[in-house]
Short mmCIF file of C-alpha atoms and ligand atoms in Angstrom, two decimals:
data_model
loop_
_atom_site.label_atom_id
_atom_site.label_comp_id
_atom_site.label_asym_id
_atom_site.label_seq_id
_atom_site.Cartn_x
_atom_site.Cartn_y
_atom_site.Cartn_z
CA MET A 7 6.03 -64.52 46.34
CA ARG A 8 8.37 -67.40 47.15
CA ASN A 9 9.87 -70.54 45.61
CA PHE A 10 12.04 -68.88 42.99
CA ASP A 11 13.79 -71.09 40.46
CA GLU A 12 15.76 -70.59 37.28
CA ASN A 13 12.57 -70.15 35.28
CA ASN A 14 10.84 -67.47 37.32
CA ILE A 15 13.52 -65.53 39.23
CA THR A 16 14.22 -63.00 36.42
CA THR A 17 10.57 -61.92 36.24
CA ALA A 18 10.39 -61.81 40.04
CA VAL A 19 13.34 -59.40 40.29
CA ILE A 20 11.95 -57.20 37.49
CA ASP A 21 8.51 -57.14 39.20
CA ARG A 22 10.18 -55.66 42.30
CA LEU A 23 10.99 -52.56 40.23
CA ALA A 24 7.29 -51.68 40.01
CA GLU A 25 7.61 -48.77 42.43
CA CYS A 26 10.77 -47.29 40.95
CA THR A 27 9.76 -43.68 40.24
CA SER A 28 12.52 -42.79 37.78
CA PRO A 29 11.69 -44.22 34.32
CA ARG A 30 15.39 -44.18 33.36
CA ALA A 31 16.51 -45.96 36.56
CA ARG A 32 13.78 -48.54 35.97
CA GLN A 33 14.77 -49.08 32.33
CA ILE A 34 18.46 -49.46 33.24
CA SER A 35 17.73 -51.78 36.19
CA GLU A 36 15.42 -53.99 34.14
CA SER A 37 17.90 -54.33 31.30
CA LEU A 38 20.75 -55.02 33.74
CA VAL A 39 18.80 -57.79 35.47
CA ARG A 40 17.72 -59.37 32.15
CA HIS A 41 21.22 -59.37 30.66
CA LEU A 42 22.97 -60.43 33.87
CA HIS A 43 20.58 -63.33 34.40
CA ASP A 44 20.90 -64.36 30.74
CA PHE A 45 24.69 -64.23 31.10
CA VAL A 46 24.56 -66.53 34.14
CA ARG A 47 22.13 -68.91 32.37
CA ASP A 48 24.46 -68.96 29.36
CA VAL A 49 27.68 -69.56 31.33
CA GLU A 50 26.25 -71.70 34.16
CA PRO A 51 29.13 -70.82 36.52
CA THR A 52 30.12 -73.20 39.29
CA GLN A 53 30.03 -71.72 42.82
CA GLU A 54 33.87 -71.54 42.67
CA GLU A 55 33.80 -69.65 39.36
CA TRP A 56 31.23 -67.19 40.74
CA GLY A 57 33.50 -66.69 43.75
CA GLU A 58 36.40 -65.99 41.37
CA ALA A 59 34.28 -63.46 39.48
CA ILE A 60 33.47 -61.64 42.74
CA GLY A 61 37.17 -61.80 43.68
CA PHE A 62 38.11 -60.35 40.28
CA LEU A 63 35.75 -57.36 40.66
CA THR A 64 36.94 -56.85 44.25
CA GLY A 65 40.53 -56.79 42.93
CA VAL A 66 39.58 -54.24 40.28
CA GLY A 67 38.12 -51.99 43.00
CA LYS A 68 41.14 -52.38 45.27
CA MET A 69 43.50 -51.45 42.42
CA CYS A 70 41.80 -48.06 42.04
CA SER A 71 43.48 -44.99 43.52
CA ASP A 72 43.82 -41.28 42.73
CA THR A 73 46.20 -42.18 39.91
CA ARG A 74 44.86 -45.55 38.74
CA GLN A 75 41.33 -46.30 37.51
CA GLU A 76 41.17 -50.05 36.96
CA PHE A 77 37.40 -50.01 36.24
CA ILE A 78 37.90 -47.66 33.28
CA LEU A 79 40.76 -49.88 32.11
CA LEU A 80 38.41 -52.87 32.33
CA SER A 81 35.80 -50.99 30.30
CA ASP A 82 38.53 -50.04 27.77
CA ALA A 83 39.88 -53.60 27.43
CA LEU A 84 36.38 -55.07 26.97
CA GLY A 85 35.55 -52.57 24.21
CA VAL A 86 32.84 -50.91 26.31
CA SER A 87 34.51 -47.47 26.36
CA MET A 88 34.63 -47.44 22.56
CA LEU A 89 31.00 -48.62 22.37
CA VAL A 90 29.86 -45.79 24.67
CA ASP A 91 32.00 -43.38 22.63
CA ALA A 92 30.40 -44.58 19.37
CA ILE A 93 26.86 -44.24 20.75
CA ASN A 94 27.57 -40.70 21.95
CA HIS A 95 29.37 -39.50 18.84
CA ARG A 96 27.12 -40.17 15.88
CA LEU A 97 28.78 -37.15 14.37
CA ALA A 98 28.02 -34.82 11.50
CA LYS A 99 29.48 -35.79 8.13
CA HIS A 100 33.11 -34.63 7.76
CA ALA A 101 33.61 -34.25 11.53
CA THR A 102 36.83 -35.84 12.81
CA GLU A 103 36.19 -39.23 14.40
CA THR A 104 36.56 -39.71 18.14
CA THR A 105 38.32 -42.30 20.27
CA VAL A 106 39.03 -43.06 23.95
CA LEU A 107 40.44 -40.46 26.36
CA GLY A 108 42.70 -42.87 28.27
CA PRO A 109 44.11 -42.42 31.77
CA PHE A 110 47.07 -40.16 30.98
CA TYR A 111 45.31 -36.85 30.34
CA VAL A 112 46.26 -34.13 32.85
CA GLU A 113 43.83 -31.23 33.38
CA ASN A 114 45.19 -27.81 32.44
CA PRO A 115 48.40 -28.99 30.78
CA PRO A 116 51.37 -26.60 30.45
CA GLU A 117 50.74 -23.82 27.93
CA TYR A 118 53.14 -23.46 25.01
CA ALA A 119 53.47 -21.05 22.11
CA LEU A 120 52.98 -22.33 18.57
CA GLY A 121 56.19 -23.93 17.33
CA ASP A 122 57.62 -24.69 20.79
CA LEU A 123 59.36 -27.95 21.69
CA ILE A 124 56.97 -29.67 24.12
CA ASP A 125 59.04 -32.73 25.07
CA THR A 126 62.40 -32.70 26.84
CA ARG A 127 62.98 -36.46 26.68
CA PRO A 128 65.41 -38.07 24.21
CA GLY A 129 63.97 -39.40 20.96
CA PRO A 130 63.68 -38.88 17.21
CA ALA A 131 62.45 -35.38 16.30
CA LEU A 132 58.77 -34.92 15.45
CA PHE A 133 57.11 -31.88 13.91
CA CYS A 134 53.33 -31.92 14.19
CA GLU A 135 51.12 -29.45 12.36
CA GLY A 136 47.56 -29.09 11.18
CA LYS A 137 44.52 -26.93 11.40
CA VAL A 138 41.20 -26.86 13.20
CA THR A 139 38.08 -26.06 11.20
CA ASP A 140 34.34 -26.60 11.33
CA VAL A 141 32.84 -29.34 9.13
CA ASP A 142 32.59 -26.89 6.21
CA GLY A 143 36.28 -26.03 6.38
CA LYS A 144 35.91 -22.65 8.15
CA PRO A 145 39.05 -22.12 10.29
CA LEU A 146 38.50 -21.92 14.05
CA ALA A 147 40.83 -19.29 15.49
CA GLY A 148 41.75 -19.50 19.19
CA ALA A 149 40.66 -23.16 19.53
CA ILE A 150 42.28 -24.86 22.52
CA VAL A 151 44.42 -27.80 21.41
CA ASP A 152 45.57 -30.11 24.23
CA THR A 153 48.00 -32.80 23.13
CA TRP A 154 49.89 -35.58 24.94
CA HIS A 155 51.83 -38.67 23.94
CA SER A 156 54.26 -41.35 25.06
CA ASP A 157 58.03 -41.10 24.59
CA ALA A 158 60.36 -43.13 22.38
CA GLU A 159 60.25 -45.98 24.95
CA GLY A 160 56.45 -45.97 25.21
CA PHE A 161 56.08 -44.16 28.55
CA TYR A 162 53.99 -41.13 29.49
CA ASP A 163 55.58 -38.44 31.67
CA VAL A 164 53.16 -39.26 34.54
CA GLN A 165 54.45 -42.86 34.62
CA ALA A 166 58.00 -41.70 35.45
CA GLU A 167 59.29 -41.83 39.05
CA ALA A 168 59.12 -38.04 39.32
CA GLY A 169 55.47 -38.28 38.22
CA LEU A 170 53.47 -35.09 37.96
CA LYS A 171 56.42 -32.93 38.98
CA SER A 172 57.92 -33.05 35.52
CA LEU A 173 55.20 -32.86 32.90
CA THR A 174 56.55 -33.25 29.39
CA GLY A 175 55.30 -34.53 26.08
CA ARG A 176 52.07 -32.69 26.68
CA ALA A 177 50.91 -29.16 25.96
CA ARG A 178 48.07 -26.72 25.58
CA LEU A 179 48.27 -24.64 22.39
CA ARG A 180 45.87 -22.18 20.79
CA THR A 181 45.22 -22.06 17.07
CA ASP A 182 46.25 -18.91 15.18
CA ALA A 183 43.92 -16.63 13.17
CA GLU A 184 43.83 -19.23 10.38
CA GLY A 185 42.99 -22.11 12.73
CA ARG A 186 46.53 -23.54 12.47
CA PHE A 187 48.64 -25.18 15.17
CA TRP A 188 52.16 -26.57 15.11
CA PHE A 189 54.67 -27.88 17.65
CA ARG A 190 57.91 -29.80 17.93
CA SER A 191 58.23 -32.98 19.98
CA ILE A 192 59.57 -36.54 19.77
CA VAL A 193 58.14 -39.55 17.94
CA PRO A 194 56.04 -41.66 20.36
CA LYS A 195 56.20 -45.46 20.52
CA PHE A 196 53.59 -48.16 21.06
CA TYR A 197 53.11 -49.16 24.70
CA PRO A 198 51.24 -51.57 26.97
CA ILE A 199 48.29 -50.29 29.02
CA PRO A 200 48.93 -50.72 32.77
CA HIS A 201 48.82 -54.53 33.07
CA ASP A 202 50.18 -55.25 36.54
CA GLY A 203 46.67 -55.61 38.00
CA PRO A 204 43.46 -57.64 37.49
CA VAL A 205 42.92 -56.29 33.94
CA GLY A 206 46.42 -57.51 32.99
CA LYS A 207 45.58 -60.95 34.43
CA MET A 208 42.31 -60.96 32.49
CA LEU A 209 44.14 -60.15 29.22
CA GLU A 210 46.59 -62.98 29.90
CA ALA A 211 43.73 -65.42 30.58
CA GLN A 212 42.09 -64.30 27.33
CA GLY A 213 45.32 -64.84 25.35
CA ARG A 214 45.59 -61.14 24.49
CA HIS A 215 48.52 -58.71 24.45
CA PRO A 216 48.22 -55.36 26.33
CA TYR A 217 49.57 -53.05 23.59
CA ARG A 218 48.26 -49.86 22.01
CA PRO A 219 49.71 -48.66 18.69
CA ALA A 220 51.79 -45.45 18.74
CA HIS A 221 49.60 -42.34 18.75
CA VAL A 222 49.37 -38.67 19.66
CA HIS A 223 46.33 -37.66 21.75
CA PHE A 224 44.31 -34.52 21.02
CA MET A 225 41.54 -32.82 22.95
CA ILE A 226 40.27 -29.81 21.01
CA SER A 227 37.65 -27.32 22.11
CA ALA A 228 36.13 -24.16 20.69
CA PRO A 229 33.03 -22.26 21.85
CA GLY A 230 29.86 -23.57 20.13
CA TYR A 231 31.47 -26.86 19.05
CA GLU A 232 31.50 -30.40 20.44
CA LYS A 233 34.71 -31.05 22.34
CA LEU A 234 36.78 -33.45 20.23
CA ILE A 235 38.70 -36.23 22.01
CA THR A 236 40.76 -38.27 19.61
CA HIS A 237 44.20 -39.58 18.63
CA VAL A 238 46.28 -39.58 15.49
CA PHE A 239 47.84 -43.03 15.04
CA LEU A 240 51.16 -43.54 13.29
CA ASP A 241 50.82 -45.59 10.13
CA GLY A 242 52.88 -48.77 9.96
CA ASP A 243 52.65 -49.51 13.69
CA PRO A 244 52.57 -53.28 14.37
CA TYR A 245 49.55 -52.96 16.73
CA LEU A 246 47.15 -50.96 14.52
CA ASP A 247 44.97 -54.01 13.92
CA SER A 248 45.03 -55.36 17.46
CA ASP A 249 44.78 -52.26 19.69
CA VAL A 250 43.95 -53.62 23.15
CA VAL A 251 41.26 -50.94 23.63
CA PHE A 252 39.76 -51.13 20.09
CA GLY A 253 40.39 -47.40 19.48
CA VAL A 254 41.80 -47.39 15.92
CA LYS A 255 39.83 -45.92 13.01
CA ASP A 256 41.20 -45.66 9.46
CA SER A 257 40.51 -41.93 9.29
CA LEU A 258 42.81 -41.36 12.30
CA VAL A 259 45.87 -43.16 10.87
CA LYS A 260 48.52 -40.93 9.29
CA PRO A 261 52.01 -41.63 7.96
CA LEU A 262 55.08 -40.01 9.46
CA VAL A 263 56.84 -38.30 6.58
CA ALA A 264 60.60 -37.65 6.65
CA GLN A 265 61.03 -33.91 6.13
CA GLN A 266 63.03 -33.00 3.03
CA PRO A 267 65.15 -29.83 2.89
CA GLY A 268 62.69 -26.93 2.56
CA THR A 269 59.48 -26.25 4.41
CA THR A 270 56.54 -28.33 5.66
CA PRO A 271 53.20 -28.33 3.80
CA ALA A 272 52.04 -25.55 6.14
CA GLY A 273 55.18 -23.52 5.39
CA HIS A 274 57.29 -24.07 8.52
CA ALA A 275 61.06 -24.47 8.35
CA VAL A 276 62.14 -27.75 9.97
CA ASP A 277 65.45 -29.64 9.94
CA ALA A 278 65.71 -32.27 7.21
CA GLY A 279 65.16 -35.76 8.64
CA THR A 280 62.57 -34.62 11.20
CA SER A 281 59.45 -36.78 11.05
CA LEU A 282 56.45 -34.76 10.01
CA LEU A 283 52.90 -35.53 11.15
CA HIS A 284 50.13 -33.49 9.55
CA TYR A 285 46.48 -33.71 10.61
CA ASP A 286 43.55 -31.38 10.01
CA PHE A 287 40.69 -31.61 12.52
CA ALA A 288 37.02 -30.75 11.84
CA LEU A 289 34.77 -30.02 14.82
CA ALA A 290 31.02 -30.68 14.82
CA ARG A 291 28.65 -27.95 16.01
CA GLU A 292 27.42 -28.38 19.55
CA ALA A 293 23.97 -29.99 19.64
CA ILE A 294 21.32 -27.48 20.74
CA SER A 295 19.58 -29.02 23.76
CA SER A 296 15.84 -28.46 23.89
C1 LIG J 318 45.90 -44.16 26.21
O1 LIG J 318 45.88 -44.08 25.00
O2 LIG J 318 46.59 -43.36 26.81
C2 LIG J 318 45.15 -45.27 26.89
C3 LIG J 318 43.83 -45.51 26.54
C4 LIG J 318 43.12 -46.51 27.18
C5 LIG J 318 43.72 -47.28 28.17
C6 LIG J 318 45.05 -47.03 28.51
C7 LIG J 318 45.77 -46.02 27.86
FE1 LIG J 319 47.79 -43.02 24.82
#
């Protein structure tokens, strides 16, 4: 077939998929072609604008390295990461809600004992405690709790000059027999996502800021349960309603409470004035694959 025009080219491309043997590859390809062609028909780009679009994607690719994933950042900033997360986590009632992983997770973070100070950087004292249960409230003993957060200036350890050599503000803990965890750290601050590349330029062109509200990341796993990837956001942060990656959910926002003389709700002794963050996590049972 020849003589393609704006009315028949979409069908022509889809017809070429007739011999695609994988039903899933065919479904994905067909939908991609339909939506991409509709996008172009909707926008009617000039040749120069299409060239700019190709240049933008080329720039995104060139920005990627072992330590920088600009395509994931693009997906984050366009809300696609949160959409994929939502589709894949239609969770059981009472399970803790999920949110994006982000680029600052480090595999096998340093192990700490419950109660340890996990951050050596300066900043206001934080005491974080909570428990890990199933959706019916049964404590999960020995659950692996990975946590990481920015410092009081809004930087992750891996963004510092010394980079991976000096991991801090991150830890791996294990819950006790009653499913509890607790650690000492510093209060994190809001921060911009890396915006010195094409995604930063895109945000600028869209009239958007690059900030994420202050949060503490958690990745929690226990045998037989869905791995939970989430954050706890600090209530009162100025960016809670405009998170650049659309990751905030009401159920994940908690106030920092100034510790009074005495003990924390979970019974730990902490200096008065320390900011206390308490969050209880509920893990959904792993889906049984057929
Ligand atoms: C983060 O929370 O660490 C993050 C998430 C998405 C993009 C950039 C950073
Ligand atoms: Fe973060």
